[in-house]
Structures are given as structure tokens and as C-alpha cells.
Tab-separated table of N, CA and C in Angstrom:
chain	number	residue	atom	x	y	z
G	292	ARG	N	98.623	-31.139	19.334
G	292	ARG	CA	99.977	-31.560	18.873
G	292	ARG	C	100.016	-32.496	17.854
G	293	ARG	N	99.329	-33.898	18.034
G	293	ARG	CA	99.101	-34.877	17.159
G	293	ARG	C	98.612	-34.522	15.705
G	294	ILE	N	97.665	-33.645	15.719
G	294	ILE	CA	96.904	-33.207	14.356
G	294	ILE	C	97.867	-32.325	13.590
G	295	GLY	N	98.415	-31.332	14.837
G	295	GLY	CA	99.396	-30.447	14.090
G	295	GLY	C	100.808	-31.009	13.063
G	296	GLU	N	100.954	-32.097	13.712
G	296	GLU	CA	102.275	-32.869	13.116
G	296	GLU	C	101.692	-33.719	11.893
G	297	GLU	N	100.267	-34.033	12.163
G	297	GLU	CA	99.804	-35.059	10.826
G	297	GLU	C	99.465	-33.843	9.654
G	298	GLU	N	99.198	-33.029	10.032
G	298	GLU	CA	98.603	-31.908	9.122
G	298	GLU	C	99.982	-31.010	8.516
G	299	GLY	N	101.181	-30.984	9.297
G	299	GLY	CA	102.301	-30.035	8.581
G	299	GLY	C	102.303	-28.724	9.307
G	300	GLN	N	101.614	-28.673	10.535
G	300	GLN	CA	101.474	-27.308	11.007
G	300	GLN	C	101.961	-27.652	12.476
G	301	ASP	N	102.582	-26.369	13.045
G	301	ASP	CA	102.980	-26.161	14.299
G	301	ASP	C	101.912	-26.013	15.420
G	302	TRP	N	101.778	-27.033	16.114
G	302	TRP	CA	100.481	-27.100	17.058
G	302	TRP	C	100.664	-25.927	17.932
G	303	LEU	N	101.554	-25.237	18.143
G	303	LEU	CA	101.706	-23.799	19.077
G	303	LEU	C	100.918	-22.777	18.261
G	304	LEU	N	101.136	-22.861	16.889
G	304	LEU	CA	100.473	-21.961	16.027
G	304	LEU	C	98.873	-22.080	16.089
G	305	LEU	N	98.607	-23.189	15.911
G	305	LEU	CA	97.165	-23.922	16.040
G	305	LEU	C	96.533	-23.570	17.177
G	306	SER	N	97.221	-23.733	18.546
G	306	SER	CA	96.766	-23.226	19.773
G	306	SER	C	96.644	-21.809	19.970
G	307	ALA	N	97.605	-21.024	19.330
G	307	ALA	CA	97.312	-19.420	19.167
G	307	ALA	C	96.109	-19.213	18.303
G	308	ILE	N	95.934	-19.900	17.320
G	308	ILE	CA	94.764	-19.492	16.508
G	308	ILE	C	93.427	-20.014	17.287
G	309	ALA	N	93.545	-20.925	17.938
G	309	ALA	CA	92.349	-21.568	18.726
G	309	ALA	C	92.047	-20.496	19.833
G	310	TYR	N	93.103	-19.775	20.328
G	310	TYR	CA	92.610	-19.335	21.562
G	310	TYR	C	92.050	-17.789	21.069
G	311	SER	N	92.559	-17.208	20.070
G	311	SER	CA	92.224	-15.995	19.339
G	311	SER	C	90.720	-16.346	18.654
G	312	GLU	N	90.615	-17.456	18.213
G	312	GLU	CA	89.184	-17.720	17.486
G	312	GLU	C	88.255	-18.081	18.571
G	313	SER	N	88.387	-18.777	19.439
G	313	SER	CA	87.224	-19.253	20.398
G	313	SER	C	87.718	-19.257	21.815
G	314	ARG	N	88.776	-18.461	22.176
G	314	ARG	CA	89.363	-18.839	23.693
G	314	ARG	C	89.215	-20.043	24.031
G	315	PHE	N	89.204	-21.234	23.043
G	315	PHE	CA	89.383	-22.509	23.444
G	315	PHE	C	87.922	-23.325	23.709
G	316	GLN	N	86.905	-22.274	23.393
G	316	GLN	CA	85.458	-23.181	23.471
G	316	GLN	C	85.214	-23.900	22.160
G	317	GLU	N	85.056	-25.297	22.359
G	317	GLU	CA	84.717	-26.257	21.345
G	317	GLU	C	83.408	-25.988	20.794
G	318	ASP	N	82.430	-25.634	21.601
G	318	ASP	CA	81.044	-25.661	20.833
G	318	ASP	C	80.606	-24.372	20.504
G	319	LEU	N	81.607	-23.422	20.173
G	319	LEU	CA	81.277	-21.975	19.814
G	319	LEU	C	80.739	-21.790	18.334
G	320	VAL	N	79.600	-20.935	18.187
G	320	VAL	CA	79.259	-20.987	16.804
G	320	VAL	C	79.002	-19.447	16.507
G	321	SER	N	79.697	-18.695	15.689
G	321	SER	CA	79.487	-17.304	15.755
G	321	SER	C	78.339	-16.823	15.035
G	322	ARG	N	78.092	-15.475	15.051
G	322	ARG	CA	76.962	-14.916	14.247
G	322	ARG	C	76.895	-15.319	12.956
G	323	ARG	N	78.134	-15.197	12.095
G	323	ARG	CA	78.633	-15.422	10.795
G	323	ARG	C	78.492	-16.960	10.413
G	324	GLY	N	78.392	-17.854	11.450
G	324	GLY	CA	78.253	-19.227	11.207
G	324	GLY	C	79.573	-20.191	11.408
G	325	ALA	N	80.602	-19.426	11.958
G	325	ALA	CA	81.941	-20.057	11.904
G	325	ALA	C	81.775	-20.795	13.176
G	326	ILE	N	82.157	-22.179	13.094
G	326	ILE	CA	81.970	-23.210	13.994
G	326	ILE	C	83.250	-23.667	14.826
G	327	GLY	N	83.053	-23.963	15.887
G	327	GLY	CA	84.069	-24.806	16.956
G	327	GLY	C	85.180	-23.775	17.210
G	328	LEU	N	86.072	-24.919	17.782
G	328	LEU	CA	87.602	-24.152	18.292
G	328	LEU	C	88.386	-23.141	17.184
G	329	MET	N	88.235	-23.533	15.989
G	329	MET	CA	88.960	-23.004	14.929
G	329	MET	C	88.084	-22.053	14.195
G	330	GLN	N	87.058	-21.793	14.678
G	330	GLN	CA	85.944	-20.995	13.826
G	330	GLN	C	85.918	-21.401	12.428
G	331	ILE	N	85.683	-22.485	11.812
G	331	ILE	CA	85.582	-23.013	10.605
G	331	ILE	C	84.334	-22.618	10.188
G	332	MET	N	84.358	-22.012	8.814
G	332	MET	CA	83.200	-21.651	8.039
G	332	MET	C	82.735	-22.722	7.425
G	333	PRO	N	81.404	-23.095	7.205
G	333	PRO	CA	80.983	-24.292	6.626
G	333	PRO	C	81.364	-24.495	5.087
G	334	ILE	N	81.752	-23.199	4.391
G	334	ILE	CA	82.210	-23.340	3.105
G	334	ILE	C	83.629	-23.945	2.952
G	335	VAL	N	84.411	-23.712	4.094
G	335	VAL	CA	85.692	-24.419	4.390
G	335	VAL	C	85.814	-25.757	4.402
G	336	GLY	N	84.587	-26.343	5.311
G	336	GLY	CA	84.336	-27.754	5.130
G	336	GLY	C	84.006	-28.412	3.956
G	337	LYS	N	83.214	-27.607	3.122
G	337	LYS	CA	82.694	-28.209	1.751
G	337	LYS	C	83.934	-28.159	0.852
G	338	GLN	N	85.072	-27.388	0.895
G	338	GLN	CA	86.191	-27.542	0.174
G	338	GLN	C	86.949	-28.507	0.211
G	339	PHE	N	86.770	-29.175	1.516
G	339	PHE	CA	87.529	-30.256	1.960
G	339	PHE	C	86.645	-31.507	2.029
G	340	ASN	N	85.426	-31.481	1.739
G	340	ASN	CA	84.363	-32.320	1.680
G	340	ASN	C	84.041	-33.375	3.036
G	341	VAL	N	83.815	-32.006	3.921
G	341	VAL	CA	83.437	-32.250	5.228
G	341	VAL	C	82.017	-31.713	5.595
G	342	ALA	N	81.149	-32.712	5.808
G	342	ALA	CA	79.831	-32.107	6.045
G	342	ALA	C	79.651	-31.108	7.076
G	343	LYS	N	78.813	-29.945	7.053
G	343	LYS	CA	78.724	-29.129	7.952
G	343	LYS	C	78.484	-29.664	9.499
G	344	GLU	N	77.726	-30.791	9.643
G	344	GLU	CA	77.434	-31.278	10.936
G	344	GLU	C	78.730	-31.868	11.384
G	345	ASP	N	79.590	-32.209	10.855
G	345	ASP	CA	80.804	-32.792	11.166
G	345	ASP	C	82.096	-31.822	11.439
G	346	ILE	N	81.813	-30.643	11.141
G	346	ILE	CA	82.716	-29.345	11.462
G	346	ILE	C	82.900	-29.311	12.952
G	347	ALA	N	81.776	-29.617	13.613
G	347	ALA	CA	81.837	-29.385	15.266
G	347	ALA	C	82.640	-30.287	15.929
G	348	ASP	N	82.919	-31.506	15.204
G	348	ASP	CA	83.750	-32.313	15.908
G	348	ASP	C	85.466	-31.679	16.117
G	349	THR	N	85.811	-31.678	17.365
G	349	THR	CA	87.214	-30.829	17.663
G	349	THR	C	88.030	-31.312	16.807
G	350	GLU	N	88.365	-32.607	16.601
G	350	GLU	CA	89.457	-33.170	15.971
G	350	GLU	C	89.276	-32.833	14.393
G	351	THR	N	88.103	-32.948	14.030
G	351	THR	CA	87.876	-32.323	12.540
G	351	THR	C	88.167	-30.819	12.407
G	352	ASN	N	87.739	-30.480	13.399
G	352	ASN	CA	87.715	-28.672	13.386
G	352	ASN	C	89.003	-28.235	13.171
G	353	ILE	N	89.939	-28.651	13.973
G	353	ILE	CA	91.502	-28.701	13.916
G	353	ILE	C	92.397	-28.992	12.625
G	354	ARG	N	91.589	-30.176	12.513
G	354	ARG	CA	92.158	-31.009	11.230
G	354	ARG	C	91.968	-29.927	9.980
G	355	LEU	N	90.770	-29.562	9.857
G	355	LEU	CA	90.464	-28.508	8.713
G	355	LEU	C	91.234	-27.139	8.842
G	356	ALA	N	91.516	-26.746	10.045
G	356	ALA	CA	92.033	-25.627	10.223
G	356	ALA	C	93.452	-25.779	9.686
G	357	GLY	N	94.096	-26.916	9.915
G	357	GLY	CA	95.534	-27.167	9.407
G	357	GLY	C	95.464	-27.180	8.006
G	358	LYS	N	94.499	-27.876	7.307
G	358	LYS	CA	94.256	-27.957	5.980
G	358	LYS	C	94.359	-26.537	5.420
G	359	LEU	N	93.487	-25.925	5.813
G	359	LEU	CA	93.143	-24.567	5.351
G	359	LEU	C	94.330	-23.564	5.276
G	360	LEU	N	95.310	-23.680	6.287
G	360	LEU	CA	96.559	-22.889	6.472
G	360	LEU	C	97.309	-23.836	5.226
G	361	SER	N	97.330	-24.932	4.968
G	361	SER	CA	98.392	-25.256	4.117
G	361	SER	C	97.883	-24.904	3.004
G	362	LYS	N	96.584	-25.153	2.508
G	362	LYS	CA	96.032	-24.491	1.085
G	362	LYS	C	96.347	-23.106	0.994
G	363	ILE	N	96.071	-22.179	1.898
G	363	ILE	CA	96.449	-20.775	1.742
G	363	ILE	C	97.783	-20.581	1.537
G	364	GLU	N	98.475	-21.060	2.228
G	364	GLU	CA	100.277	-21.095	1.909
G	364	GLU	C	100.456	-21.694	0.375
G	365	SER	N	100.107	-22.520	-0.061
G	365	SER	CA	100.429	-23.082	-1.202
G	365	SER	C	99.546	-22.155	-2.437
G	366	THR	N	98.550	-21.778	-1.917
G	366	THR	CA	97.946	-20.786	-3.074
G	366	THR	C	98.587	-19.507	-3.213
G	367	LEU	N	98.978	-19.170	-2.063
G	367	LEU	CA	99.570	-17.426	-2.047
G	367	LEU	C	101.176	-17.529	-2.557
G	368	LYS	N	101.711	-18.673	-3.007
G	368	LYS	CA	102.940	-18.890	-3.365
G	368	LYS	C	103.839	-17.836	-3.238
G	369	LEU	N	104.361	-17.592	-1.791
G	369	LEU	CA	105.201	-16.502	-1.308
G	369	LEU	C	106.544	-16.908	-1.569
G	370	ALA	N	107.376	-16.091	-1.967
G	370	ALA	CA	108.745	-16.141	-2.312
G	370	ALA	C	109.391	-17.013	-1.213
G	371	PRO	N	110.431	-17.895	-1.632
G	371	PRO	CA	111.308	-18.626	-0.673
G	371	PRO	C	111.738	-17.832	0.402
G	372	SER	N	112.146	-16.498	0.093
G	372	SER	CA	112.924	-15.709	0.638
G	372	SER	C	111.974	-14.865	1.851
G	373	THR	N	110.777	-14.951	1.592
G	373	THR	CA	109.727	-14.249	2.677
G	373	THR	C	110.043	-14.635	3.834
G	374	SER	N	110.321	-13.683	4.633
G	374	SER	CA	110.719	-13.917	6.327
G	374	SER	C	109.628	-14.952	6.975
G	375	HIS	N	109.823	-15.521	7.902
G	375	HIS	CA	108.778	-16.479	8.674
G	375	HIS	C	107.795	-15.505	9.131
G	376	SER	N	108.186	-14.386	9.770
G	376	SER	CA	107.101	-13.643	10.350
G	376	SER	C	106.190	-12.986	9.068
G	377	ASP	N	106.555	-12.539	8.163
G	377	ASP	CA	105.765	-11.944	7.023
G	377	ASP	C	104.982	-13.131	6.551
G	378	ARG	N	105.538	-14.238	6.027
G	378	ARG	CA	104.773	-15.288	5.881
G	378	ARG	C	103.652	-15.686	6.711
G	379	LEU	N	103.966	-15.876	8.181
G	379	LEU	CA	102.893	-16.356	9.062
G	379	LEU	C	101.884	-15.085	8.915
G	380	SER	N	102.114	-14.072	9.121
G	380	SER	CA	101.341	-12.858	9.180
G	380	SER	C	100.414	-12.786	7.877
G	381	ILE	N	100.736	-12.995	6.714
G	381	ILE	CA	99.909	-13.074	5.553
G	381	ILE	C	99.116	-14.326	5.406
G	382	ILE	N	99.662	-15.329	5.942
G	382	ILE	CA	98.854	-16.560	6.112
G	382	ILE	C	97.561	-16.293	6.930
G	383	LEU	N	98.098	-15.660	8.210
G	383	LEU	CA	96.902	-15.407	9.201
G	383	LEU	C	95.821	-14.529	8.788
G	384	ALA	N	96.262	-13.462	7.915
G	384	ALA	CA	95.678	-12.370	7.544
G	384	ALA	C	94.415	-13.012	6.771
G	385	CYS	N	95.059	-14.103	5.572
G	385	CYS	CA	93.993	-14.757	4.685
G	385	CYS	C	92.822	-15.619	5.613
G	386	TYR	N	93.511	-16.180	6.617
G	386	TYR	CA	92.608	-17.098	7.563
G	386	TYR	C	91.509	-16.337	8.110
G	387	ASN	N	91.683	-15.046	8.680
G	387	ASN	CA	91.016	-13.816	9.281
G	387	ASN	C	89.981	-13.246	8.146
G	388	GLY	N	90.762	-12.545	7.043
G	388	GLY	CA	89.992	-11.680	6.342
G	388	GLY	C	89.691	-12.298	5.077
G	389	GLY	N	90.108	-13.376	4.685
G	389	GLY	CA	89.799	-14.031	3.134
G	389	GLY	C	90.880	-13.887	2.406
G	390	ILE	N	91.205	-15.000	1.835
G	390	ILE	CA	92.619	-14.905	0.850
G	390	ILE	C	92.321	-14.030	-0.296
G	391	GLY	N	90.953	-13.808	-0.971
G	391	GLY	CA	90.782	-13.116	-1.958
G	391	GLY	C	91.025	-11.476	-1.741
G	392	HIS	N	90.825	-11.023	-0.636
G	392	HIS	CA	91.181	-9.761	-0.470
G	392	HIS	C	92.699	-9.487	-0.150
G	393	VAL	N	93.078	-10.403	0.704
G	393	VAL	CA	94.668	-10.287	0.856
G	393	VAL	C	95.268	-10.290	-0.625
G	394	SER	N	94.833	-11.334	-1.464
G	394	SER	CA	95.498	-11.707	-2.723
G	394	SER	C	95.393	-10.204	-3.631
G	395	ASP	N	94.247	-9.435	-3.298
G	395	ASP	CA	94.186	-8.352	-4.229
G	395	ASP	C	95.040	-7.076	-3.581
G	396	ALA	N	95.388	-7.296	-2.180
G	396	ALA	CA	96.347	-6.047	-1.645
G	396	ALA	C	97.574	-6.580	-2.174
G	397	ARG	N	98.046	-8.076	-2.364
G	397	ARG	CA	99.267	-8.315	-2.711
G	397	ARG	C	99.365	-7.614	-4.250
G	398	ARG	N	98.209	-8.055	-4.965
G	398	ARG	CA	98.534	-7.700	-6.469
G	398	ARG	C	98.652	-5.998	-6.510
G	399	LEU	N	97.976	-5.282	-5.829
G	399	LEU	CA	98.097	-3.785	-5.638
G	399	LEU	C	99.549	-3.343	-5.233
G	400	ALA	N	100.096	-4.105	-4.181
G	400	ALA	CA	101.469	-3.925	-3.858
G	400	ALA	C	102.331	-4.019	-5.239
G	401	ARG	N	102.080	-5.329	-5.577
G	401	ARG	CA	102.977	-5.562	-6.952
G	401	ARG	C	102.774	-4.589	-8.206
G	402	SER	N	101.609	-4.211	-8.558
G	402	SER	CA	101.463	-3.256	-9.381
G	402	SER	C	101.917	-1.786	-9.174
G	403	ASN	N	102.321	-1.604	-8.033
G	403	ASN	CA	102.984	-0.322	-7.241
G	403	ASN	C	104.458	-0.397	-7.220
G	404	GLY	N	104.849	-1.637	-7.395
G	404	GLY	CA	106.420	-1.751	-7.451
G	404	GLY	C	106.807	-2.058	-6.118
G	405	GLU	N	105.860	-2.467	-5.207
G	405	GLU	CA	106.352	-2.804	-3.607
G	405	GLU	C	106.477	-4.335	-3.522
G	406	ASP	N	106.967	-4.673	-2.463
G	406	ASP	CA	107.097	-5.987	-1.802
G	406	ASP	C	105.977	-6.484	-1.309
G	407	TYR	N	105.205	-7.334	-2.229
G	407	TYR	CA	103.852	-7.993	-2.340
G	407	TYR	C	104.343	-9.225	-1.362
G	408	ASN	N	105.279	-9.407	-0.604
G	408	ASN	CA	105.700	-10.622	0.410
G	408	ASN	C	105.966	-9.850	1.654
G	409	SER	N	105.777	-8.749	1.607
G	409	SER	CA	105.951	-8.109	3.131
G	409	SER	C	104.633	-7.882	3.810
G	410	TRP	N	104.402	-8.069	4.904
G	410	TRP	CA	103.227	-7.912	5.682
G	410	TRP	C	103.022	-6.733	5.905
G	411	SER	N	103.713	-5.600	6.138
G	411	SER	CA	103.610	-4.318	6.506
G	411	SER	C	103.059	-3.697	5.218
G	412	VAL	N	103.579	-4.003	3.950
G	412	VAL	CA	103.131	-3.713	2.799
G	412	VAL	C	101.815	-4.046	2.440
G	413	VAL	N	101.493	-5.558	2.680
G	413	VAL	CA	100.318	-5.853	2.278
G	413	VAL	C	99.189	-5.482	3.083
G	414	SER	N	99.571	-5.023	4.587
G	414	SER	CA	98.303	-4.618	5.292
G	414	SER	C	97.945	-3.267	4.845
G	415	HIS	N	99.095	-2.488	4.375
G	415	HIS	CA	98.803	-1.041	3.802
G	415	HIS	C	97.711	-1.125	2.886
G	416	TYR	N	97.919	-1.818	1.849
G	416	TYR	CA	96.924	-2.197	0.730
G	416	TYR	C	95.640	-2.661	1.320
G	417	LEU	N	95.731	-3.556	2.162
G	417	LEU	CA	94.504	-3.985	2.659
G	417	LEU	C	93.494	-2.938	3.370
G	418	GLN	N	94.206	-1.850	4.129
G	418	GLN	CA	93.492	-0.747	4.460
G	418	GLN	C	92.999	0.182	3.438
G	419	GLN	N	93.782	0.266	1.979
G	419	GLN	CA	93.407	0.979	0.999
G	419	GLN	C	92.094	0.218	0.306
G	420	LYS	N	91.868	-0.952	0.397
G	420	LYS	CA	90.842	-1.518	0.145
G	420	LYS	C	89.341	-0.867	0.512
G	421	ALA	N	89.433	0.047	1.271
G	421	ALA	CA	88.263	0.594	1.762
G	421	ALA	C	87.977	1.626	0.917
G	422	ASN	N	88.926	2.234	0.183
G	422	ASN	CA	88.767	3.652	-0.511
G	422	ASN	C	88.176	3.149	-2.018
G	423	PRO	N	87.295	3.480	-2.536
G	423	PRO	CA	86.725	3.369	-3.842
G	423	PRO	C	87.727	3.525	-4.839
G	424	GLU	N	88.684	4.457	-4.945
G	424	GLU	CA	89.659	4.617	-5.893
G	424	GLU	C	90.378	3.481	-6.039
G	425	ILE	N	90.635	2.695	-4.801
G	425	ILE	CA	91.172	1.574	-5.038
G	425	ILE	C	90.449	0.228	-5.186
G	426	TYR	N	89.543	0.016	-4.622
G	426	TYR	CA	88.472	-1.397	-4.823
G	426	TYR	C	87.892	-1.212	-6.131
G	427	GLU	N	87.832	-0.150	-6.807
G	427	GLU	CA	87.490	0.022	-8.220
G	427	GLU	C	88.395	-0.435	-9.198
G	428	SER	N	89.728	-0.325	-8.928
G	428	SER	CA	90.761	-0.466	-9.552
G	428	SER	C	90.479	-2.057	-10.519
G	429	GLU	N	91.080	-2.036	-11.670
G	429	GLU	CA	91.087	-3.303	-12.419
G	429	GLU	C	91.790	-4.371	-11.807
G	430	VAL	N	92.822	-4.033	-10.994
G	430	VAL	CA	93.788	-4.777	-10.138
G	430	VAL	C	93.057	-5.821	-9.253
G	431	VAL	N	91.774	-5.033	-8.436
G	431	VAL	CA	91.110	-5.641	-7.567
G	431	VAL	C	89.992	-6.369	-8.015
G	432	ARG	N	90.140	-7.752	-7.579
G	432	ARG	CA	88.943	-8.447	-8.031
G	432	ARG	C	88.024	-9.218	-6.845
G	433	TYR	N	88.244	-8.729	-5.447
G	433	TYR	CA	87.360	-9.132	-4.569
G	433	TYR	C	86.638	-7.977	-3.923
G	434	GLY	N	86.761	-6.733	-4.527
G	434	GLY	CA	85.946	-5.537	-4.051
G	434	GLY	C	86.270	-4.867	-2.810
G	435	LYS	N	85.458	-4.279	-2.220
G	435	LYS	CA	85.692	-3.425	-0.921
G	435	LYS	C	85.933	-4.096	0.276
G	436	PHE	N	86.971	-3.713	0.936
G	436	PHE	CA	87.366	-4.538	2.139
G	436	PHE	C	87.332	-3.573	3.419
G	437	THR	N	86.537	-3.946	4.426
G	437	THR	CA	86.405	-2.823	5.310
G	437	THR	C	86.909	-3.342	6.974
G	438	GLY	N	87.455	-4.598	6.582
G	438	GLY	CA	87.920	-5.103	7.928
G	438	GLY	C	89.373	-5.133	8.003
G	439	SER	N	90.221	-4.302	7.601
G	439	SER	CA	91.379	-4.342	7.546
G	439	SER	C	92.160	-4.255	9.049
G	440	LYS	N	91.197	-3.039	10.070
G	440	LYS	CA	91.777	-2.807	11.264
G	440	LYS	C	91.405	-4.142	12.043
G	441	GLN	N	90.499	-5.045	11.887
G	441	GLN	CA	90.186	-6.238	12.703
G	441	GLN	C	91.183	-7.349	12.303
G	442	THR	N	91.445	-7.416	10.901
G	442	THR	CA	92.423	-8.405	10.442
G	442	THR	C	93.876	-7.984	11.061
G	443	GLU	N	94.042	-6.671	10.861
G	443	GLU	CA	95.637	-6.508	11.473
G	443	GLU	C	95.642	-6.869	13.059
G	444	ALA	N	94.385	-6.605	13.686
G	444	ALA	CA	94.617	-6.627	15.214
G	444	ALA	C	94.669	-8.280	15.491
G	445	TYR	N	94.009	-9.084	14.519
G	445	TYR	CA	94.019	-10.643	14.560
G	445	TYR	C	95.235	-11.325	14.360
G	446	VAL	N	95.894	-10.611	13.310
G	446	VAL	CA	97.417	-10.955	13.115
G	446	VAL	C	98.357	-10.562	14.247
G	447	ARG	N	98.350	-9.465	14.623
G	447	ARG	CA	99.124	-9.005	15.977
G	447	ARG	C	98.893	-9.884	17.096
G	448	GLU	N	97.629	-10.186	17.425
G	448	GLU	CA	97.111	-10.984	18.407
G	448	GLU	C	97.788	-12.626	18.272
G	449	VAL	N	97.582	-13.037	17.386
G	449	VAL	CA	97.945	-14.418	17.133
G	449	VAL	C	99.508	-14.456	17.000
G	450	MET	N	100.174	-13.575	16.469
G	450	MET	CA	101.530	-13.888	16.465
G	450	MET	C	102.087	-13.334	18.021
G	451	LYS	N	101.581	-12.622	18.577
G	451	LYS	CA	101.926	-12.342	20.051
G	451	LYS	C	101.840	-13.734	20.846
G	452	ARG	N	100.732	-13.894	20.812
G	452	ARG	CA	100.424	-15.277	21.538
G	452	ARG	C	101.136	-16.517	21.013
G	453	TYR	N	101.584	-16.667	19.660
G	453	TYR	CA	102.270	-17.706	19.064
G	453	TYR	C	103.430	-17.624	19.667
G	454	GLU	N	104.480	-16.477	19.598
G	454	GLU	CA	105.528	-16.335	20.202
G	454	GLU	C	105.739	-16.460	21.881
G	455	MET	N	104.554	-16.037	22.400
G	455	MET	CA	104.514	-16.495	24.031
G	455	MET	C	104.443	-18.155	24.210
G	456	TYR	N	103.677	-18.619	23.314
G	456	TYR	CA	103.547	-20.142	23.415
G	456	TYR	C	104.978	-20.841	23.287
G	457	ARG	N	105.629	-20.203	22.107
G	457	ARG	CA	107.066	-20.807	21.706
G	457	ARG	C	108.045	-20.703	23.112
G	458	ARG	N	107.992	-19.436	23.532
G	458	ARG	CA	108.736	-19.317	24.563
G	458	ARG	C	108.624	-20.248	25.722
G	459	ILE	N	107.531	-20.209	26.103
G	459	ILE	CA	107.077	-21.221	27.170
G	459	ILE	C	107.321	-22.812	26.766
G	460	ALA	N	107.211	-23.035	25.471
G	460	ALA	CA	107.697	-24.239	25.355
G	460	ALA	C	108.871	-24.797	25.129
G	461	GLN	N	109.783	-23.565	24.912
G	461	GLN	CA	111.280	-23.600	25.081
G	461	GLN	C	111.931	-23.659	26.612
G	462	GLY	N	110.871	-23.355	27.487
G	462	GLY	CA	111.337	-23.133	28.788
G	462	GLY	C	112.175	-21.743	29.089
G	463	VAL	N	111.991	-20.630	28.219
G	463	VAL	CA	112.580	-19.656	28.319
G	463	VAL	C	111.661	-18.628	29.365
């Protein structure tokens, strides 16, 4: 809760992410090298001048996740009119699948005259990034993406858990 407040992030959202990423296992290291409670990749630590060996520290790990969420949101430049649900879903998709692939999906939506601030539209184009006709387009900068099903499931899971945590915190 304290780190969420310090980083400008809802601690309930951070908790939902932690559950989805590690089931609250602080010492978890994935096959791909993601570290800790929030499954932070070493490249993320590097972006924020945090050494790889320090990422495993739980407080540092949560803080990095908060910083990453803020950086993703500021990089995306979502329209102020974007719904809270669409905003969070797109940010979570970036956290899971990478901001490059999500940005490609948003560019594809925009180039086709669709709402690139809508999660349902963006997720459709994420799926399309497995198709050579799409990922070889000049609009696409980050190439093929075959992880859309996993990213969509991740977004659904975190959003569902986040809503459950919010209801519990409100005593509903």
C-alpha cells in the first residue's frame, strides 16, 4: 500500500498484478529471467538504474512495477476520454506483452480508422500481429506477435482480480 501511494499506483492493482505474476512468491525467477513478486525483467531494472541483483528485493521489485506502469501510461498518451477499464487493460497488456507490440496494434487500429484507445480494438489487432500480411506492414515496427491469447488472458485475470480486491476493500 505504501509503495503504491509513493509511486502513484493503486495498491490493489499492484496486488492483483503480483498475484497474477507470481502468486505472491517473492523469490520466483521465471524461465525467461523475470524476477520476484512482480516478475520484473532485468532490462526494466536497467531502465530505472537498478542493478539485476537488487531487483529481487521485494520493495524494489514492487517499486519498479509502479514506475513501469507509470512509464507505460505516459508513453502511450491515451486520450483523456479513454475509459478507466480500457486504460488499465491497455497498460496491463503492455506490462505483459510489451509496449512495442501494443503500440503496433494501436497504430494498426489508427491506420484503419478504428479507436486505438479501445482495448477490444487493440486486442483484435494484437491477434492480427501473428499474420504475415499484418506484421510485415509498414505500420508495424516490432514484428510478429504470437502471444495475444496469453496477453488477453492476463488482462482478463488481472482486471477480474483487481475488481474483486476493490469490492473487498470497499466492504461490498
